[in-house]
XYZ file of C-alpha atoms in Angstrom:
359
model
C -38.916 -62.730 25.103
C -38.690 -63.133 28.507
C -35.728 -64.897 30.672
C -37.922 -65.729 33.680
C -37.044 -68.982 35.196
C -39.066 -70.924 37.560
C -39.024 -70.952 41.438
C -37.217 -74.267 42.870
C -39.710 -73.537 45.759
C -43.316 -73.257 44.966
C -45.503 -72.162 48.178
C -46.254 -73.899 50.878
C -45.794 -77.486 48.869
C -41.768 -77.113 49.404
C -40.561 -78.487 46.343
C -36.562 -79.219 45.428
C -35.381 -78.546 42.416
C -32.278 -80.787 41.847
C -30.525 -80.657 38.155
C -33.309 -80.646 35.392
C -36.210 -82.604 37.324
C -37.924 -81.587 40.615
C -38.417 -84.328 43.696
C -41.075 -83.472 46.190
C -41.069 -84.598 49.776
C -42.843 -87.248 49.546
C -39.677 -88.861 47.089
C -41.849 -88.645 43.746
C -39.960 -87.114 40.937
C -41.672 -84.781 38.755
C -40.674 -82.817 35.468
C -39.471 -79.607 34.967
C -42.741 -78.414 33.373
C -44.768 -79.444 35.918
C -42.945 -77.217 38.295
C -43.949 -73.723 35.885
C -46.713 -71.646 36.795
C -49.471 -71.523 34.527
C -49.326 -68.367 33.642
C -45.671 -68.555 32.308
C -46.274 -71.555 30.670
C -49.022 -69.980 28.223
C -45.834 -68.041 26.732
C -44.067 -70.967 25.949
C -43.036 -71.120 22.488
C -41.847 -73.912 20.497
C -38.314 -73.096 19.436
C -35.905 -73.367 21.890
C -38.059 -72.598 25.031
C -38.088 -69.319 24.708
C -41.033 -67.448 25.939
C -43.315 -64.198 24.769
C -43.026 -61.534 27.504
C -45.718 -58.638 26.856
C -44.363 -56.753 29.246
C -40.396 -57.391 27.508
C -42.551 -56.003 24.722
C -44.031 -53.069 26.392
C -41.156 -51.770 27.527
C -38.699 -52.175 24.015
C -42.418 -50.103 22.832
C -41.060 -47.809 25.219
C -37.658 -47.426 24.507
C -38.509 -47.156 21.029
C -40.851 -44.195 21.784
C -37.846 -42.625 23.357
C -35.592 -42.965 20.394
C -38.699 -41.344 18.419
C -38.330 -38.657 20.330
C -35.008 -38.276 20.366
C -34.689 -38.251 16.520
C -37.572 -35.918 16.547
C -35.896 -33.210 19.365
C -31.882 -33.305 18.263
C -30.352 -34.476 14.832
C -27.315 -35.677 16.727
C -29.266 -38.117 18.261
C -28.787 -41.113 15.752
C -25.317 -39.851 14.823
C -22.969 -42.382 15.421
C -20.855 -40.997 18.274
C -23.821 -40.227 19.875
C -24.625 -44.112 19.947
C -21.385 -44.711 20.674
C -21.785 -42.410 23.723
C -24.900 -43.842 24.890
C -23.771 -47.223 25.101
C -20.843 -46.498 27.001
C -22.650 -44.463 29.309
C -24.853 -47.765 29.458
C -21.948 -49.935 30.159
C -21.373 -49.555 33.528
C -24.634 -48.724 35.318
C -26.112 -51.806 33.122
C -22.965 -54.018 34.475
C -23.943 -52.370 38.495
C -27.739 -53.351 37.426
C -26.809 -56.917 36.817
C -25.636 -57.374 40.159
C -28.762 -55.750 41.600
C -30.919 -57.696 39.771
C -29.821 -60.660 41.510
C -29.991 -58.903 44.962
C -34.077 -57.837 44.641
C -34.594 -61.067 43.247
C -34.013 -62.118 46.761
C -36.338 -59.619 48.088
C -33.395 -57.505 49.503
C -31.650 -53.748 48.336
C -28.266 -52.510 47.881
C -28.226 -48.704 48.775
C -24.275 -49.097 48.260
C -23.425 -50.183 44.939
C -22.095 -46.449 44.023
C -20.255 -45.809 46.955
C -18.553 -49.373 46.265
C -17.779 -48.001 42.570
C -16.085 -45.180 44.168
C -14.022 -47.049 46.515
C -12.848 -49.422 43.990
C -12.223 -47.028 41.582
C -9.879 -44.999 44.359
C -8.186 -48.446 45.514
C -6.884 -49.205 41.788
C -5.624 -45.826 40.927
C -3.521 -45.095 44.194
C 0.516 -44.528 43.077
C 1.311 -47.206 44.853
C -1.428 -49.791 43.043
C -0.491 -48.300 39.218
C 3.172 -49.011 39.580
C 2.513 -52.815 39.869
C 1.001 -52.267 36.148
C -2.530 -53.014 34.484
C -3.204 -56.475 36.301
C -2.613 -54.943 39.825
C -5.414 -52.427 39.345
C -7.347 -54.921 37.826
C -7.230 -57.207 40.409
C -7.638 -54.590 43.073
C -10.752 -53.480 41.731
C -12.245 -57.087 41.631
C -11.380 -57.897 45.203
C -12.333 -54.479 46.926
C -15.706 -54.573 45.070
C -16.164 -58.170 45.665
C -14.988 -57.738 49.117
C -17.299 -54.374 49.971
C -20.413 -57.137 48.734
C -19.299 -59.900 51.158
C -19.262 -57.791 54.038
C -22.843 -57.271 53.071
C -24.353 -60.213 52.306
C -22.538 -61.288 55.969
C -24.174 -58.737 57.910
C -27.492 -59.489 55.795
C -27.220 -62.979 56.005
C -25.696 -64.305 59.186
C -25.726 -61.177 61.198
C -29.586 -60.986 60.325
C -29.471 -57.122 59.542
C -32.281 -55.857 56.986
C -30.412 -55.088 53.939
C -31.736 -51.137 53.832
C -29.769 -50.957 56.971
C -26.545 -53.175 56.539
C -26.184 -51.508 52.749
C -26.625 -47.818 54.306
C -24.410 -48.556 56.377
C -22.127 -49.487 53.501
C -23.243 -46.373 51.591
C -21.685 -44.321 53.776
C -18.656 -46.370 54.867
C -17.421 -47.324 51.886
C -17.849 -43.430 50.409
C -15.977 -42.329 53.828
C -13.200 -44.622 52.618
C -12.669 -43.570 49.355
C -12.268 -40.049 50.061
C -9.805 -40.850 53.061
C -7.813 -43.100 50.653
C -7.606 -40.203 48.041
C -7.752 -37.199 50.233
C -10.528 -35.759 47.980
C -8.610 -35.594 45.224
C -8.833 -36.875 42.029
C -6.652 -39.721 40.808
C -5.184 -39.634 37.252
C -4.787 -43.099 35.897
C -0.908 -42.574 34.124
C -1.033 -46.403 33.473
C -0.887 -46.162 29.242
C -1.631 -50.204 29.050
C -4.991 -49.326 31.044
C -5.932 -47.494 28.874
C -4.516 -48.339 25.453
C -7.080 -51.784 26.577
C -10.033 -50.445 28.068
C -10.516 -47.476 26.098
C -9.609 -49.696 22.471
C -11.874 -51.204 19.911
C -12.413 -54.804 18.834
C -13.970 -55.474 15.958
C -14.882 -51.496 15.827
C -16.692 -51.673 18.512
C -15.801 -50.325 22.082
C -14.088 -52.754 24.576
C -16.295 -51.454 27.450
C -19.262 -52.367 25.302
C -17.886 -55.924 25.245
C -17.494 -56.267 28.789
C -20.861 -55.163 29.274
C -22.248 -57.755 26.633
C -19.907 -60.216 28.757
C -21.290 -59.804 31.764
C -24.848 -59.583 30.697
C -24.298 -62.522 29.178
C -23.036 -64.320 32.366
C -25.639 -63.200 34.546
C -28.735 -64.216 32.550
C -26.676 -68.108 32.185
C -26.340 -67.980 35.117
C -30.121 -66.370 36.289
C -31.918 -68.656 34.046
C -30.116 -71.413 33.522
C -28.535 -72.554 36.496
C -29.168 -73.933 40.183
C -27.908 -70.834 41.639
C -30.509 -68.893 39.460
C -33.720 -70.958 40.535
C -32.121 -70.684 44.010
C -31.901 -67.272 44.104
C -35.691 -66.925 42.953
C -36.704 -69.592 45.271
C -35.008 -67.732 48.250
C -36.698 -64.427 47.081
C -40.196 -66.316 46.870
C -40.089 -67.920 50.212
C -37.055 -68.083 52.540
C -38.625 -70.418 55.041
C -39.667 -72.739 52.422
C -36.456 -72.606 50.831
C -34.521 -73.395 53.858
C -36.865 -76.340 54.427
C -36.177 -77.535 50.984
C -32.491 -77.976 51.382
C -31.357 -74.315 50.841
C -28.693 -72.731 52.571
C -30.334 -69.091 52.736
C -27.221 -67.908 54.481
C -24.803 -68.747 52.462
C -27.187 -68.036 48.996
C -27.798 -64.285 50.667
C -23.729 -64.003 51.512
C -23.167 -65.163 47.951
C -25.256 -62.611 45.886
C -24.234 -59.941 47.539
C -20.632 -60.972 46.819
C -21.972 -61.149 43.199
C -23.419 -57.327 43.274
C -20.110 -56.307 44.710
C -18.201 -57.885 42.119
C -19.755 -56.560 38.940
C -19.036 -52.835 40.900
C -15.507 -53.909 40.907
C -16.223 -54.069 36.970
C -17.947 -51.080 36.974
C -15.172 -49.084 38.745
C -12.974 -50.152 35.854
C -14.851 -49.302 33.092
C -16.065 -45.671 34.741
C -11.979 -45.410 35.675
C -11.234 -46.283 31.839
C -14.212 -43.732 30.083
C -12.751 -40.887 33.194
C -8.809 -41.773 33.150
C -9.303 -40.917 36.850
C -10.403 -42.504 40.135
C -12.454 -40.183 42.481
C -14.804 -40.546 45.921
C -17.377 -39.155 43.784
C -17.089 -41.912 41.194
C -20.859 -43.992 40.817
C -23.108 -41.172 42.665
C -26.548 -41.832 42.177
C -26.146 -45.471 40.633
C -28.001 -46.679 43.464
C -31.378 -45.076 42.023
C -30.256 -45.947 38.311
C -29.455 -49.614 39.180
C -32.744 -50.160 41.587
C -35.407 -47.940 39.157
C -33.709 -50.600 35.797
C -33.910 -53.393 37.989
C -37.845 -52.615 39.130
C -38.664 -50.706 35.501
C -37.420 -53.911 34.044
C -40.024 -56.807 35.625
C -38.105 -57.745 38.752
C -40.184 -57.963 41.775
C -39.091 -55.938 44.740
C -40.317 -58.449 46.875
C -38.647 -60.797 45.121
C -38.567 -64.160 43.535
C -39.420 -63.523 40.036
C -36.756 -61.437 37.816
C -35.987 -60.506 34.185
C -32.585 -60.262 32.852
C -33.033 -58.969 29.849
C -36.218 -56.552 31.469
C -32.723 -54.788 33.187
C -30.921 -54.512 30.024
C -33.887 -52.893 28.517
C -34.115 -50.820 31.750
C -30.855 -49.513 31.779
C -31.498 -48.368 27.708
C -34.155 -46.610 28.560
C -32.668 -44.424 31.288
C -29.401 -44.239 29.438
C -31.451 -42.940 26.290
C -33.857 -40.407 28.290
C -30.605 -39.028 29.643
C -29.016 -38.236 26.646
C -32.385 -36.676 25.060
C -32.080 -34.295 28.065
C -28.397 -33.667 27.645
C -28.405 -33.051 23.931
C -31.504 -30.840 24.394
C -29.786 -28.584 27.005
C -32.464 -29.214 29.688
C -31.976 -29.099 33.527
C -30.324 -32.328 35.037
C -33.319 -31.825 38.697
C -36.176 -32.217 35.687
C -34.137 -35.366 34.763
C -34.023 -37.373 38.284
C -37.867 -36.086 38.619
C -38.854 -38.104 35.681
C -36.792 -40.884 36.642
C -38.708 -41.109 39.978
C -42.192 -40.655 38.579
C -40.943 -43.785 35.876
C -39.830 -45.681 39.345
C -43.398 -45.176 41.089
C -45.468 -46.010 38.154
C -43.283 -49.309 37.682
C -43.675 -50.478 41.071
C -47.627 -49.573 41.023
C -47.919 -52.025 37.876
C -46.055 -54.655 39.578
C -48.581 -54.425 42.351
C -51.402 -53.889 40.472
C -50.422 -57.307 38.051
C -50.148 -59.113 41.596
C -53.575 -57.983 42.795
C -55.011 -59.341 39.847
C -53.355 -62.469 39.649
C -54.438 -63.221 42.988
C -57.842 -62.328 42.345
C-alpha cells in the first residue's frame, strides 16, 4: 500500500484544493479524482481507496531479506527481547523520521533534528526541571523541541535562509546549548514516575512502542488525509504555484518545521526514558538515520510527493541492519558505510523513476 496523497497544486494549471473537491481559476469545480495523476490512479484499488505501491512492496521485500539474514547469522535474532530491543531502538529515530518526512516533502532538510534531541533531552532532566515532577519534564521537552523547530522554519520561511544553512546553523547551536546547560555531564533522571510510565508495559507491550505507533499514526492522518497534508505536498511541488493558489508558503514552511521540532521533543523523551539520563550527546547521527528513512522510504528530496508508511518501513530496515551488525560483533564504521551506499542508491532510483516518467 501506499499513503501518497495528491498535490493541491498541479503544474503550471494552479489548481486549489478546498475540502474534498478541487476549484480551478476559472470557478469550475472539479472532483477529487480528477485532480490524481495517472500514474497513481492505476493503483487504485477498490476497498477503501487504498492503493498498490510496488515500491512499498520492494522495500518490505527488503526488510524481509534482512530478517533472513538475520535469522540465518545470530539465533538471538528472533528471540523475543531481541524484538523487543529493535523496536525500541526504532521508536525514537522512527518518531524524529516522521517529522522529517514532512520537512523533504517540502523540498527542504533538517541537519538539526539530533542536536534538538539533545537539547531537549538536557532541558527536562536539569535538578531544577525534575523537582516540578513528571509533567514539568514533559512539557519542557515539548516546548524546547517545538521551539528549536520554529526558530527554523522562521529563518527558512520569512527570513528566506536555505534550510541546509538555517538547520546547520541549528546543528551546532542547539548542540552548543545542551552541553553549556549540562556542563558535559550526564544527567540522571531520579524522577521514579518518569520512569515507572515510560519505561512500563500496556497490554505487554512497551509504552515507547505505543507512542511511536501514536505518532505514526498522527502523521500519516494528518499527511494523507488532511489540508495541511496536500498543502505540504503542494508547497514541495511548486512554491510559486502554491502561493498563487491561495497558500501561505510562509506560514506552511514555519509550521512544519515546528512539526519536526516537536516530534524531537518526543524523541528526547523516549531516548531520556530507554537511557534514564539526559546528555549533549543524546540523538548523534539521527540526522543521517532520519534523512536516509525518509529518502530510502519514497519521499522525494525535491519534494512534493511522500510516503508515510515508505518511512516506517525505512526506519525498520536501518533499525534491523543495525542490530544484525551488533549481534554479529562487526565494526560500527562498516555500519554507517552501508548506510550511505543504501542512501545513494535510493536517491539514484528516485531520479532514475523521474527520468523515465518524464520521458
Amino acid at each position: 500500500m501506499t499513503d501518497k496523497p495528491t498535490s493541491s497544486v498541479v503544474g503550471s494549471g494552479e489548481e486549489k484544493t478546498t475540502g474534498d473537491s478541487t476549484e480551478n481559476h476559472s470557478g469550475q469545480s472539479a472532483s477529487p479524482e480528477s485532480s490524481v495523476p495517472q500514474s497513481t490512479a492505476r493503483f487504485a484499488a477498490t476497498g477503501g481507496g487504498l492503493r498498490l505501491d510496488i515500491r512499498i512492496l520492494g522495500l518490505l521485500g527488503v526488510l524481509v531479506l534482512l530478517c533472513i539474514v538475520g535469522v540465518a547469522t545470530s539465533e538471538q535474532f528472533l528471540s523475543e527481547g531481541n524484538i523487543s530491543t529493535v523496536l525500541r531502538l526504532s521508536a525514537a529515530i522512527g518518531v524524529v523520521s516522521i517529522g522529517m518526512t514532512f520537512v523533504i516533502a517540502t523540498g527542504g532538510i533538517d541537519l538539526s533534528v539530533g542536536s534538538m534531541v539533545a537539547l531537549s533531552s538536557v532541558w527536562m532532566t536539569t535538578v531544577a526541571t525534575q523537582s516540578f515532577g513528571i509533567g514539568a519534564m514533559i512539557f519542557c521537552g515539548l516546548v524546547v523541541g517545538l521551539g528549536a523547530g520554529l526558530v527554523n522554519g522562521i529563518l527558512v520561511s520569512y527570513g528566506k535562509v536555505v534550510p541546509f544553512i538555517a538547520t546547520l546553523a541549528m546543528m551546532a547551536s542547539a548542540r552548543g546549548l545542551a552541553e553549556r546547560i549540562s556542563g558535559r555531564q550526564t544527567q540522571v533522571v531520579s524522577q521514579q514516575d518518569f520512569l515507572s510510565f515510560f519505561r512500563g508495559d500496556f497490554l505487554g507491550i512497551p509504552v515507547l512502542i505505543w507512542i511511536f505507533a501514536a505518532v505514526f499514526a498522527i502523521g500519516w492522518v494528518l499527511l494523507n488525509r488532511t489540508t495541511f497534508g496536500r498543502r505540504t505536498l503542494a508547497v514541495g511541488g511548486n512554491p510559486e504555484a502554491s502561493r498563487l493558489a491561495g497558500i501561505n508558503v510562509k506560514r506552511h514552511l514555519a509550521m512544519v518545521y515546528g512539526i519536526a521540532g516537536l516530534c524531537c521533543g518526543i524523541a528526547a523523551i523516549m531516548v531520556v526514558a530507554r537511557t534514564t539520563s539526559g546528555a549533549a550527546s543524546n540523538g548523534l547521527l539521527y540526522e543521517l538515520d532520519a534523512i536516509a528513512a525518509v529518502v530510502i522510504g519514497g519521499t522525494l528530496l525535491s519534494g512534493g510527493r511522500a510516503s508515510m508508511f515508505g518511512t516506517l518501513i525505512g526506519v525498520l530496515i536501518f533499525t534491523v541492519l543495525g542490530n544484525i551488525f551488533t549481534l554479529n560483533n562487526l565494526e560500527t564504521d562498516i555500519q554507517n558505510i552501508a548506510k550511505g551506499v543504501i542512501i545513494v542508491v535510493a536517491v539514484l532510483l528516485q531520479y532514475r523513476t523521474l527520468n523515465n516518467r518524464t520521458t
